[in-house]
XYZ file of C-alpha atoms in Angstrom:
555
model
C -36.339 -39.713 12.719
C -36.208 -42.965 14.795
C -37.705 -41.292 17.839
C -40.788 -40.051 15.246
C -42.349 -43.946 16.667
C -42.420 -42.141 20.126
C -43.711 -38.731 19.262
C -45.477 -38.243 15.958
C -49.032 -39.142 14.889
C -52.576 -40.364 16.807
C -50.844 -43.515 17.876
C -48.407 -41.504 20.118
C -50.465 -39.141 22.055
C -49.815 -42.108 24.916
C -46.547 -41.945 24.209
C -46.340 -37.626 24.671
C -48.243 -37.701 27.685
C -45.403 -39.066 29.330
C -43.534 -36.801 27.713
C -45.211 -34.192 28.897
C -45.647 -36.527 32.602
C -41.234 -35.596 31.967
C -41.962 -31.800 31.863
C -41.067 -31.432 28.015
C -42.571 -29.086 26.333
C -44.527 -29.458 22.678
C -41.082 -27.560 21.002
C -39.005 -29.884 22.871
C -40.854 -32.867 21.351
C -40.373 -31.447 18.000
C -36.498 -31.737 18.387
C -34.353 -35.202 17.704
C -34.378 -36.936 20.820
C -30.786 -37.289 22.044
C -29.926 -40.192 25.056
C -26.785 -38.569 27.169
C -25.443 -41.597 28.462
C -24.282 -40.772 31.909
C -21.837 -42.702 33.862
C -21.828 -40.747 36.998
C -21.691 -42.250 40.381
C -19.744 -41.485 43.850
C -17.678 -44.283 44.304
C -15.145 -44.128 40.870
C -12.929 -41.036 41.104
C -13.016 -41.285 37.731
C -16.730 -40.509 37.518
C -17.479 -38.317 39.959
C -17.038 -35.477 37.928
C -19.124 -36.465 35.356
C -22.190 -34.929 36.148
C -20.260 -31.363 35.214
C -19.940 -33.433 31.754
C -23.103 -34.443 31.459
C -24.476 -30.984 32.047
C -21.692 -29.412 29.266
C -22.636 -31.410 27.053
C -26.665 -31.075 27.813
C -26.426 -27.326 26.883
C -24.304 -28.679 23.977
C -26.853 -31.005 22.312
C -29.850 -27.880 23.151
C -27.724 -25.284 21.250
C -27.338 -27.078 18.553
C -31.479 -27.877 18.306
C -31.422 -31.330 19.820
C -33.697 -32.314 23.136
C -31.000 -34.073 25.088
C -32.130 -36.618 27.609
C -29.830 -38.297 30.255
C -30.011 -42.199 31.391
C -27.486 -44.107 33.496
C -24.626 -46.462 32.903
C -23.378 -48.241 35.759
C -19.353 -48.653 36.528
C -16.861 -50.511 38.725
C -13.590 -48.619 40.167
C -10.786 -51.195 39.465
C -8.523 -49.898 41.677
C -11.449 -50.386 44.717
C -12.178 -53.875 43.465
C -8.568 -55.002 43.339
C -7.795 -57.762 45.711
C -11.007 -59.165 46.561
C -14.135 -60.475 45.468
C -15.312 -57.163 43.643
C -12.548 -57.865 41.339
C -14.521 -60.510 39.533
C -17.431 -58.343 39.018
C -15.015 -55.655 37.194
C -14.602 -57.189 33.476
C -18.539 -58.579 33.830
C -19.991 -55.347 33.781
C -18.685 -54.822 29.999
C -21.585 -56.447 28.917
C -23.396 -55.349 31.558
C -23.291 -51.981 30.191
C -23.718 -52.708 26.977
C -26.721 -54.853 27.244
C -28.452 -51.960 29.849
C -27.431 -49.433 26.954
C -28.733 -50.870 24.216
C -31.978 -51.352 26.155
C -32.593 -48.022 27.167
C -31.091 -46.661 23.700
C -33.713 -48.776 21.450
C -36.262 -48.894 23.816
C -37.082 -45.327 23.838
C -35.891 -44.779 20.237
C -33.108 -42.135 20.705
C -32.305 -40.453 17.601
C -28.796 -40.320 18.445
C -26.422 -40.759 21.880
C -23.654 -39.043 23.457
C -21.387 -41.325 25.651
C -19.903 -40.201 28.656
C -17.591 -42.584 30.619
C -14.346 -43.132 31.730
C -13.113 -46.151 33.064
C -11.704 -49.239 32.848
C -15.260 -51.463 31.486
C -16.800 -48.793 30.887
C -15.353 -47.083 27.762
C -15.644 -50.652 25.917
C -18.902 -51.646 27.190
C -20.801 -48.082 25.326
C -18.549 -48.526 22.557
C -20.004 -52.156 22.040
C -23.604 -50.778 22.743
C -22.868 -48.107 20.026
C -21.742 -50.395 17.299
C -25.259 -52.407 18.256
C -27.785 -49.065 18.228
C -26.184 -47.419 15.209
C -27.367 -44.174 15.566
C -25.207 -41.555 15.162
C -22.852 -41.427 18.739
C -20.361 -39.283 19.914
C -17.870 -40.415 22.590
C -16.634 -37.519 25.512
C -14.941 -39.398 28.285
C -14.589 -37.349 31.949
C -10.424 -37.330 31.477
C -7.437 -38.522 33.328
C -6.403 -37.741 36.741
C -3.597 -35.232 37.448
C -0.508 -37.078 38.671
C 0.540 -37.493 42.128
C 3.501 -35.788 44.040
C 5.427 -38.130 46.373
C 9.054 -36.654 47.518
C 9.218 -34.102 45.313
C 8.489 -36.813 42.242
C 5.553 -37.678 40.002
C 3.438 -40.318 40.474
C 0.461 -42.676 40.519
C -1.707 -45.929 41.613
C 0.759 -48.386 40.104
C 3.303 -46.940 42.424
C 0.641 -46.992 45.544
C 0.662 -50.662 44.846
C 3.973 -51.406 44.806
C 4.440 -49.094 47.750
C 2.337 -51.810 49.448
C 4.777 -54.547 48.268
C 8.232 -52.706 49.310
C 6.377 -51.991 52.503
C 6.158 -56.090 52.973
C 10.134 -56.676 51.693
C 10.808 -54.115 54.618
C 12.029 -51.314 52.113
C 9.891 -48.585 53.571
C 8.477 -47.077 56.099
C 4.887 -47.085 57.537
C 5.087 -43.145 57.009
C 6.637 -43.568 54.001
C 3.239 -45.445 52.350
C 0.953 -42.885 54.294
C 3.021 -40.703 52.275
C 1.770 -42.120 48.677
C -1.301 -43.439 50.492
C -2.239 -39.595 50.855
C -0.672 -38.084 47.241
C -0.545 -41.036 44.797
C -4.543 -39.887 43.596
C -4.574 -36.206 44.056
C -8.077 -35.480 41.767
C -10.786 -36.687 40.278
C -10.525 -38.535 36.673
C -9.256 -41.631 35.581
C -5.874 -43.000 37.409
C -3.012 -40.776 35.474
C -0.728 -43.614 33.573
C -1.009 -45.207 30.499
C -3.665 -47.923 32.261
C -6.873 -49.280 31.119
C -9.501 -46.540 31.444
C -6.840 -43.989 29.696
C -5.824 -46.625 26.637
C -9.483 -47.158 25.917
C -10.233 -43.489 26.063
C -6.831 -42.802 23.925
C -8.201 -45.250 21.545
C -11.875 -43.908 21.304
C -10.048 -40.570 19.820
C -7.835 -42.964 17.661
C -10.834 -45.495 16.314
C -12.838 -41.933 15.468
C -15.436 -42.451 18.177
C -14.399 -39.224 20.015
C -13.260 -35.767 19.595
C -9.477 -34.535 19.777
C -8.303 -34.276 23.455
C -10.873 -37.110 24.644
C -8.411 -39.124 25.836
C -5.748 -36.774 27.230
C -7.028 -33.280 28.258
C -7.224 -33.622 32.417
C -10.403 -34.257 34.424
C -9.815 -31.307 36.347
C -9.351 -29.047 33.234
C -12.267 -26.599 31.781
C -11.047 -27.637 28.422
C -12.707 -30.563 29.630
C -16.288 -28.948 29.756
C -15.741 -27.141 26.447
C -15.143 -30.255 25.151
C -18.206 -31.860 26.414
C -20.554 -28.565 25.124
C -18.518 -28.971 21.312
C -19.376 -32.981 21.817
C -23.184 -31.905 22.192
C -22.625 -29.748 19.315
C -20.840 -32.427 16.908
C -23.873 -35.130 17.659
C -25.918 -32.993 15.778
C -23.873 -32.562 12.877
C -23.347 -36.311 12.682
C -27.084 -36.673 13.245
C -27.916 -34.397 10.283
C -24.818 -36.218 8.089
C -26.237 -39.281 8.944
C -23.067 -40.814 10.243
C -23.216 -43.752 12.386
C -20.868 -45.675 14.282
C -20.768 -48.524 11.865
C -19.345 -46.136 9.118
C -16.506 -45.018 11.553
C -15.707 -48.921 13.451
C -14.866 -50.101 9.836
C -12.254 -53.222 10.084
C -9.598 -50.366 8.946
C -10.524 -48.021 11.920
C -9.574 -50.816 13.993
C -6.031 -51.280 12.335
C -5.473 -47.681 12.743
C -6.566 -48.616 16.684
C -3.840 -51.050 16.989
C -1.131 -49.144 15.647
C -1.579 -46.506 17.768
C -2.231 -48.608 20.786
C 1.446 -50.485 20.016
C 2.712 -46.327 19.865
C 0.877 -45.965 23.251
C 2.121 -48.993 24.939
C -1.719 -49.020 25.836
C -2.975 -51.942 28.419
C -2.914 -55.578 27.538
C -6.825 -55.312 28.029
C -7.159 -53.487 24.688
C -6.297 -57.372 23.355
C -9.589 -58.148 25.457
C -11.537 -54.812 24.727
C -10.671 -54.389 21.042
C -12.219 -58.122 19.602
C -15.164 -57.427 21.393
C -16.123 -53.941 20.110
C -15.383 -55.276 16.548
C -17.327 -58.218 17.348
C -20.697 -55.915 17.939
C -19.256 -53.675 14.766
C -19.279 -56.934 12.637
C -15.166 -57.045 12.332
C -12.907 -60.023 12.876
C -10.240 -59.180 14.907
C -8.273 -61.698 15.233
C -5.038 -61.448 17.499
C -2.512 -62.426 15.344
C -3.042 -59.628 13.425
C -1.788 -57.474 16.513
C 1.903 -58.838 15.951
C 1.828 -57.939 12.500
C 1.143 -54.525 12.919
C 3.715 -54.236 16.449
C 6.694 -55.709 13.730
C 5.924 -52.170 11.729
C 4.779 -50.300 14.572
C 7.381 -48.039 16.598
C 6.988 -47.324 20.468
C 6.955 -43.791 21.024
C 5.578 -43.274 24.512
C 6.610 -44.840 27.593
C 4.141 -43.536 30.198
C 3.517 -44.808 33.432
C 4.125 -47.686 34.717
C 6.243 -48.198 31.597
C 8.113 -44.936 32.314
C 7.878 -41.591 34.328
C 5.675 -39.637 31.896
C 2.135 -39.039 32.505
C -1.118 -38.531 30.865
C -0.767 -34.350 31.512
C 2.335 -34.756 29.685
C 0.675 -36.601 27.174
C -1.413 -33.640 26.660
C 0.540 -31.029 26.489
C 3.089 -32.341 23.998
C 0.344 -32.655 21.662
C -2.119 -35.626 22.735
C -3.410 -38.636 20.461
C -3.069 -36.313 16.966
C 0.103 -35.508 17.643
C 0.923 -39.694 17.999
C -0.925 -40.319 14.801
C 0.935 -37.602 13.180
C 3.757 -39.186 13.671
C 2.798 -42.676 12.327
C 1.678 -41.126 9.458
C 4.993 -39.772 8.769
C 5.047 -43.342 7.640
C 2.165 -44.420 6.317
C 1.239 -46.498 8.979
C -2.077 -45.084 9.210
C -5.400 -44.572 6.892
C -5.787 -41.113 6.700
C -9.039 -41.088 4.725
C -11.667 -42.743 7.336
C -14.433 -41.230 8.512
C -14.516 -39.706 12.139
C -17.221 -38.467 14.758
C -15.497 -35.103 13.933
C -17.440 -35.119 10.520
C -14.080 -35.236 9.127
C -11.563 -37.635 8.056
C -8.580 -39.158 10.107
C -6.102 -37.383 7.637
C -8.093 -33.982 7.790
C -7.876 -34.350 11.835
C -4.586 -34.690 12.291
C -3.461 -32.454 9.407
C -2.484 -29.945 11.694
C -1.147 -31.643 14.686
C 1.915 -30.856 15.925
C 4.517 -32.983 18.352
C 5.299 -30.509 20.909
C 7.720 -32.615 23.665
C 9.667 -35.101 21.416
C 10.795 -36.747 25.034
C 7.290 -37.812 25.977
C 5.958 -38.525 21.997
C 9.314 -39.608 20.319
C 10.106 -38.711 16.493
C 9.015 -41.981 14.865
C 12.767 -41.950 13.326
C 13.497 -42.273 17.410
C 11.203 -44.494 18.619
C 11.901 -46.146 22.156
C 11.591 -49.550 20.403
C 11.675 -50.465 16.792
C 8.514 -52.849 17.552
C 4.837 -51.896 19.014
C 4.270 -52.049 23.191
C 2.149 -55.170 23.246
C 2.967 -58.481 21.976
C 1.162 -61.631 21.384
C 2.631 -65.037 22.225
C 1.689 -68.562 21.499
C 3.473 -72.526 22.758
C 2.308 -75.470 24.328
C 1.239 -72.733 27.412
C -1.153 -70.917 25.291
C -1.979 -72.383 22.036
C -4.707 -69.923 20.973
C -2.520 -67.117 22.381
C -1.715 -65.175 25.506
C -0.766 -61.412 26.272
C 2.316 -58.900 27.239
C 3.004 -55.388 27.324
C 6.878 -55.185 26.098
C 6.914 -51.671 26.407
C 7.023 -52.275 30.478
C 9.095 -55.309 30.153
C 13.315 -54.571 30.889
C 15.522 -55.502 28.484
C 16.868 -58.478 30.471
C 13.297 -60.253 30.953
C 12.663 -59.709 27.092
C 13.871 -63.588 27.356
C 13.817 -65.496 30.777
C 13.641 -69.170 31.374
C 12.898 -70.132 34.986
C 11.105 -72.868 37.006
C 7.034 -72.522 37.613
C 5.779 -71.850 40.927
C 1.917 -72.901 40.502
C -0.926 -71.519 42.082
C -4.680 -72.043 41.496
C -6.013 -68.503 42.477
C -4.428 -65.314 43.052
C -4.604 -65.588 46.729
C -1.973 -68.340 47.564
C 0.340 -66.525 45.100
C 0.369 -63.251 46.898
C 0.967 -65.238 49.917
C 3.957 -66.948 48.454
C 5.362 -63.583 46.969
C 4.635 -61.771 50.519
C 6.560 -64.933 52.629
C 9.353 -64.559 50.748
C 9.023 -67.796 48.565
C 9.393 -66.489 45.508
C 13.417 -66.005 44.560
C 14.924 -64.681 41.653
C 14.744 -66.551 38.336
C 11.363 -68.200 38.979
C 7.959 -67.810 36.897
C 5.345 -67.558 39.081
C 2.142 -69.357 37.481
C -1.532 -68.120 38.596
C -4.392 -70.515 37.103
C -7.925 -71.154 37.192
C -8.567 -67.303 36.965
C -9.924 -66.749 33.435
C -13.149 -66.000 32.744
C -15.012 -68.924 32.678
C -12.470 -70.358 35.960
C -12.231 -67.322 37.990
C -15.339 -66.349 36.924
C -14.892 -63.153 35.839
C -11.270 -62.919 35.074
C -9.524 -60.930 37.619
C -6.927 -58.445 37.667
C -3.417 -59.295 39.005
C -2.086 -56.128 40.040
C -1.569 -57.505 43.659
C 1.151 -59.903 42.810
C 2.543 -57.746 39.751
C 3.217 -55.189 42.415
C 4.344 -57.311 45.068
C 6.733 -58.969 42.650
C 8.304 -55.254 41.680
C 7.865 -53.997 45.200
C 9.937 -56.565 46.468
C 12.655 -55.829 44.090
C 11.883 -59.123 41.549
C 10.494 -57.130 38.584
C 13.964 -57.600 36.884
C 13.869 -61.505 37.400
C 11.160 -62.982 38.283
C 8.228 -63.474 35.632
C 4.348 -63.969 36.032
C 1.692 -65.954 33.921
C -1.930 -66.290 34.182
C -4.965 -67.150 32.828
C -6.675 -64.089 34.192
C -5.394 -60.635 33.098
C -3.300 -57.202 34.160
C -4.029 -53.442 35.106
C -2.417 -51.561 33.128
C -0.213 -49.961 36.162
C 1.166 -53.459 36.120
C 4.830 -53.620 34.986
C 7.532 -56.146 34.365
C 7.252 -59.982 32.321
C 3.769 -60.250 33.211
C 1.371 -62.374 30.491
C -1.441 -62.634 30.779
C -4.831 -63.958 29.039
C -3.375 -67.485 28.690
C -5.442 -68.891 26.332
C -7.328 -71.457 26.564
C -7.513 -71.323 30.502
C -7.367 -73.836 33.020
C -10.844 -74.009 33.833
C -11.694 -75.741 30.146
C -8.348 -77.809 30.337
C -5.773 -75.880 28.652
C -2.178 -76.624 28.871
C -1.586 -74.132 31.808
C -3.687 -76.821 33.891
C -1.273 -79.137 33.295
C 2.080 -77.539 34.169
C 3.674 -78.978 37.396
C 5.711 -77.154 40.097
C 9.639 -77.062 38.749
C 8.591 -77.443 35.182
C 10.939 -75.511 32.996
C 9.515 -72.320 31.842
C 10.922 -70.528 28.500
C 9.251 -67.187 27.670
C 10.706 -65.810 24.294
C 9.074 -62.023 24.112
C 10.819 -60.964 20.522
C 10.086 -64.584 19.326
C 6.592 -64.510 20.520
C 6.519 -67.850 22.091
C 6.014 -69.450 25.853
C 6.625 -72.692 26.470
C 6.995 -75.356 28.924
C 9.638 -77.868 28.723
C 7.869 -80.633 28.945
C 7.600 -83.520 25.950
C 4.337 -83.681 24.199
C 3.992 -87.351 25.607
C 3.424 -86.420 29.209
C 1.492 -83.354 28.066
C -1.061 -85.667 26.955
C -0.766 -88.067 29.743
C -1.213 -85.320 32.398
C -4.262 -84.207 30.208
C -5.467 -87.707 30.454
C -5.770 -87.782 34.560
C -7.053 -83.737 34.061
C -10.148 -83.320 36.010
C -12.539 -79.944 35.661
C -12.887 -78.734 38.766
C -16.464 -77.484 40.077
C -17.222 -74.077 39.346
C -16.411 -71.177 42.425
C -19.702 -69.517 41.725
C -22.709 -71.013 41.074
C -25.720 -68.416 41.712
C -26.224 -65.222 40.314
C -24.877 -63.071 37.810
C -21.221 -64.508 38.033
C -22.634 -68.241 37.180
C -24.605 -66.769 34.372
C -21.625 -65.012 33.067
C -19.592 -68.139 32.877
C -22.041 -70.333 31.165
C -21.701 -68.128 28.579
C -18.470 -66.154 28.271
C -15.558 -67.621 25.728
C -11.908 -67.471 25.626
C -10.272 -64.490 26.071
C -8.591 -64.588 22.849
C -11.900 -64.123 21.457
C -12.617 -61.189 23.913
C -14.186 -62.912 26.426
C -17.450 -62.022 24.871
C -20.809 -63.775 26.235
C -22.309 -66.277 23.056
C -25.673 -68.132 23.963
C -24.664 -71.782 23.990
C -26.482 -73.736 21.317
């Protein structure tokens, strides 16, 4: 046992009198010592419950013979941070929380860890620490939300936002956004569309890192708890088996991620979130591979923002088996991987069954022929840059359209709010990515405006810095490389030509590569926005976000 360095022999007796300075008893130190990493706090809705997990899944670990132990993860509401300053501490804490994680983990030499998060940087911030510790690890997130009820209608936080932005156009009512303000987040657990915390928890069950139901049964649900207790349970199973995460994040595991992330129409930030955890796992996960898979991938769900389904819905018509059932139908899956179920993907989803065909369609009746995200590359984003087609319409599939330029996030919304944004244009947001914004900062402000205002349908956004998943509409995101290192997007001008090609996978300016290269020539980097603290650490060291925007020590 690892944890045999902290509790067997003469050397140790130091060691088990703080053990014993814990409360533990001598049979308690006899046990594998299991870390319950705990992601409770009372500021994210979609952690406050999770001390009820942590408890479940406590008793969990001690039935099945294991000494469970809890330590703390920290976490960063997205939806609280949006708008501001906070926002740029949001993607940071990734590696935040998996640098804190794999300290504690090693430096008290847990046996083997149950992860308990649920949102946004949180789910891919423990998945990276588990691919670093490599003990045995079993993922139980604290579930989505319930949706809201708003005029007799479902809903959720992307609509709150936009809510905000027909407020501003002068298409509702004070009352009416008390309305949503009041209903749009009725319960604990992670906001209740197909956004970031509920793709990376979707895709936890899908990679093999958690249980069935971890990403859809409901916060609020006591299936939730009796998953948490069988979570407890399973870590000691894989603990005897000897299974470890590196078995299950094998460079297949994360091809069966993507496929089922283009049948989700899962967040763009699964483009960030998915290189890095392969990263720490040893995989190359390049982008490009994500359009190969989305040409043989259908779209079966359209949940919100992309449609009026949410993650309840999700649940009951079967969750993420049912979805992989369906791929399977055509062999768009490896079934024989091995899970944290002890099991293999095939033996998993064996039974599964697709109980709402409107919410999960038949894969011979998908929504689209093609997966929900799509990567594009031009003379904008040579390395690459990011869309979710699923929430695109039809008619902004294709757009071409002059730039409106902006350096920060800030001026934009102002422009969008004053009624300076028409129909046809693509609004351009730069300096934002990680290394220029630091921290690379969610757009949903402007993505929310723009369809609040009644633009979704023609007017298109592009940025260095990335999306929420409750954004909707032609927005692209993680422009790669940014403006803050010189790429291209620093050098578009207001009124340049635009030409955004979603099925062809290109963006473009049209602009000869003669004056590209002159206007690169009089390019200037600008000083950096932050230069104390974590933030200025962080971009010293972060890289491109087609990489993942993962941290590298500069050599």
């Amino acid at each position: 046992m690892k944890s045999d360095s902290v509790r067997v022999g003469m050397q140790q007796a130091p060691h088990r009198s703080l053990f014993n300075a814990l409360g533990m008893t001598k049979e308690e130190m006899d046990r594998p010592l299991v870390g319950i990493v705990s992601s409770y706090n009372e500021i994210v809705p979609g952690h406050m419950n999770l001390d009820k997990i942590v408890e479940a899944v406590k008793l969990g670990v001690a039935m099945a013979g294991g000494t469970p132990v809890v330590v703390p993860a920290i976490a960063v509401c997205d939806g609280i941070a949006m708008g501001h300053i906070g926002m740029k501490y949001s993607l940071v804490t990734r590696d935040l929380i998996a640098d804190s994680t794999e300290c504690l983990a090693t430096a008290h030499a847990f046996d083997a860890l149950v992860m308990v998060p649920n949102c946004d940087k949180n789910v891919p911030g423990l998945l990276m620490a588990a691919a670093r510790v490599n003990v045995p690890t079993v993922f139980v997130s604290g579930g989505p939300m319930l949706a809201g009820h708003v005029k007799g209608k479902k809903t959720s936080l992307s609509s709150m936002f936009e809510a905000v932005g027909a407020y501003e156009a002068g298409k509702m009512t004070l009352e009416d956004v008390e309305d949503f303000e009041c209903n749009a987040c009725p319960t604990c657990g992670s906001c209740s569309g197909m956004y970031t915390a509920n793709s990376m928890n979707c895709l936890t069950e899908a990679i093999g890192m958690g249980l069935r139901g971890n990403g859809t049964i409901p916060a609020v649900y006591s299936q939730r708890i009796q998953l948490a207790k069988h979570a407890g349970m399973k870590v000691m199973e894989l603990l005897e088996k000897n299974i470890r995460p590196r078995d299950i994040l094998t460079e297949e595991a994360f091809m069966n991620a993507l496929t089922v992330d283009m049948a989700l129409g899962c967040s763009t930030n699964t483009m960030l979130h998915l290189p890095a955890i392969a990263h720490e796992a040893g995989v190359d996960l390049n982008l490009d591979i994500a359009n190969n898979i989305s040409k043989k991938t259908p779209n079966l769900c359209h949940l919100a923002p992309a449609g009026h389904t949410y993650m309840e819905e999700l649940n009951e018509a079967g969750g993420i088996y049912a979805v992989m059932k369906e791929l399977s139908k055509k062999g768009l899956l490896n079934l024989d991987l091995i899970t944290a179920t002890g099991k293999t993907v095939g033996e998993n989803i064996e039974n599964a069954v697709n109980k709402n065909t409107d919410v999960i369609r038949p894969i011979e009746n998908p929504f689209s022929e093609t997966g929900g995200i799509a990567v594009l590359k031009g003379n904008i984003a040579p390395d690459s840059c990011v869309v979710k087609r699923s929430a695109v319409v039809p008619e902004m599939l294709k757009h071409e359209g002059p730039a409106r330029v902006f350096d920060c996030e800030e001026d934009a919304i102002a422009a969008i709010k004053g009624g300076k944004i028409v129909a046809g244009d693509v609004v351009v947001i730069r300096y934002e990515g990680p290394k220029g914004g630091p921290g690379m900062r969610e757009m949903l402000n402007p993505t929310s405006a723009i369809a609040g205002m009644g633009l979704g349908s023609t007017v298109a956004l592009i940025t260095d810095g990335r999306f929420s998943g409750a954004s909707r509409g032609a927005s692209i995101g993680h422009v790669s490389p940014e403006a803050a290192v010189g790429g291209p997007i620093a050098l578009i001008e207001e009124g340049d030509i635009i030409k955004i090609d979603i099925d062809a996978n290109t963006i473009n300016v049209d602009v000869t590569d003669e004056v590209l290269a002159q206007r690169k020539a009089n390019w200037k980097p600008r000083q950096p926005k932050v230069t104390t603290g974590y933030l200025a650490r962080y971009a010293s060291m972060v890289t491109s976000a087609n990489e993942g925007a993962i941290l590298k020590i500069n050599k």
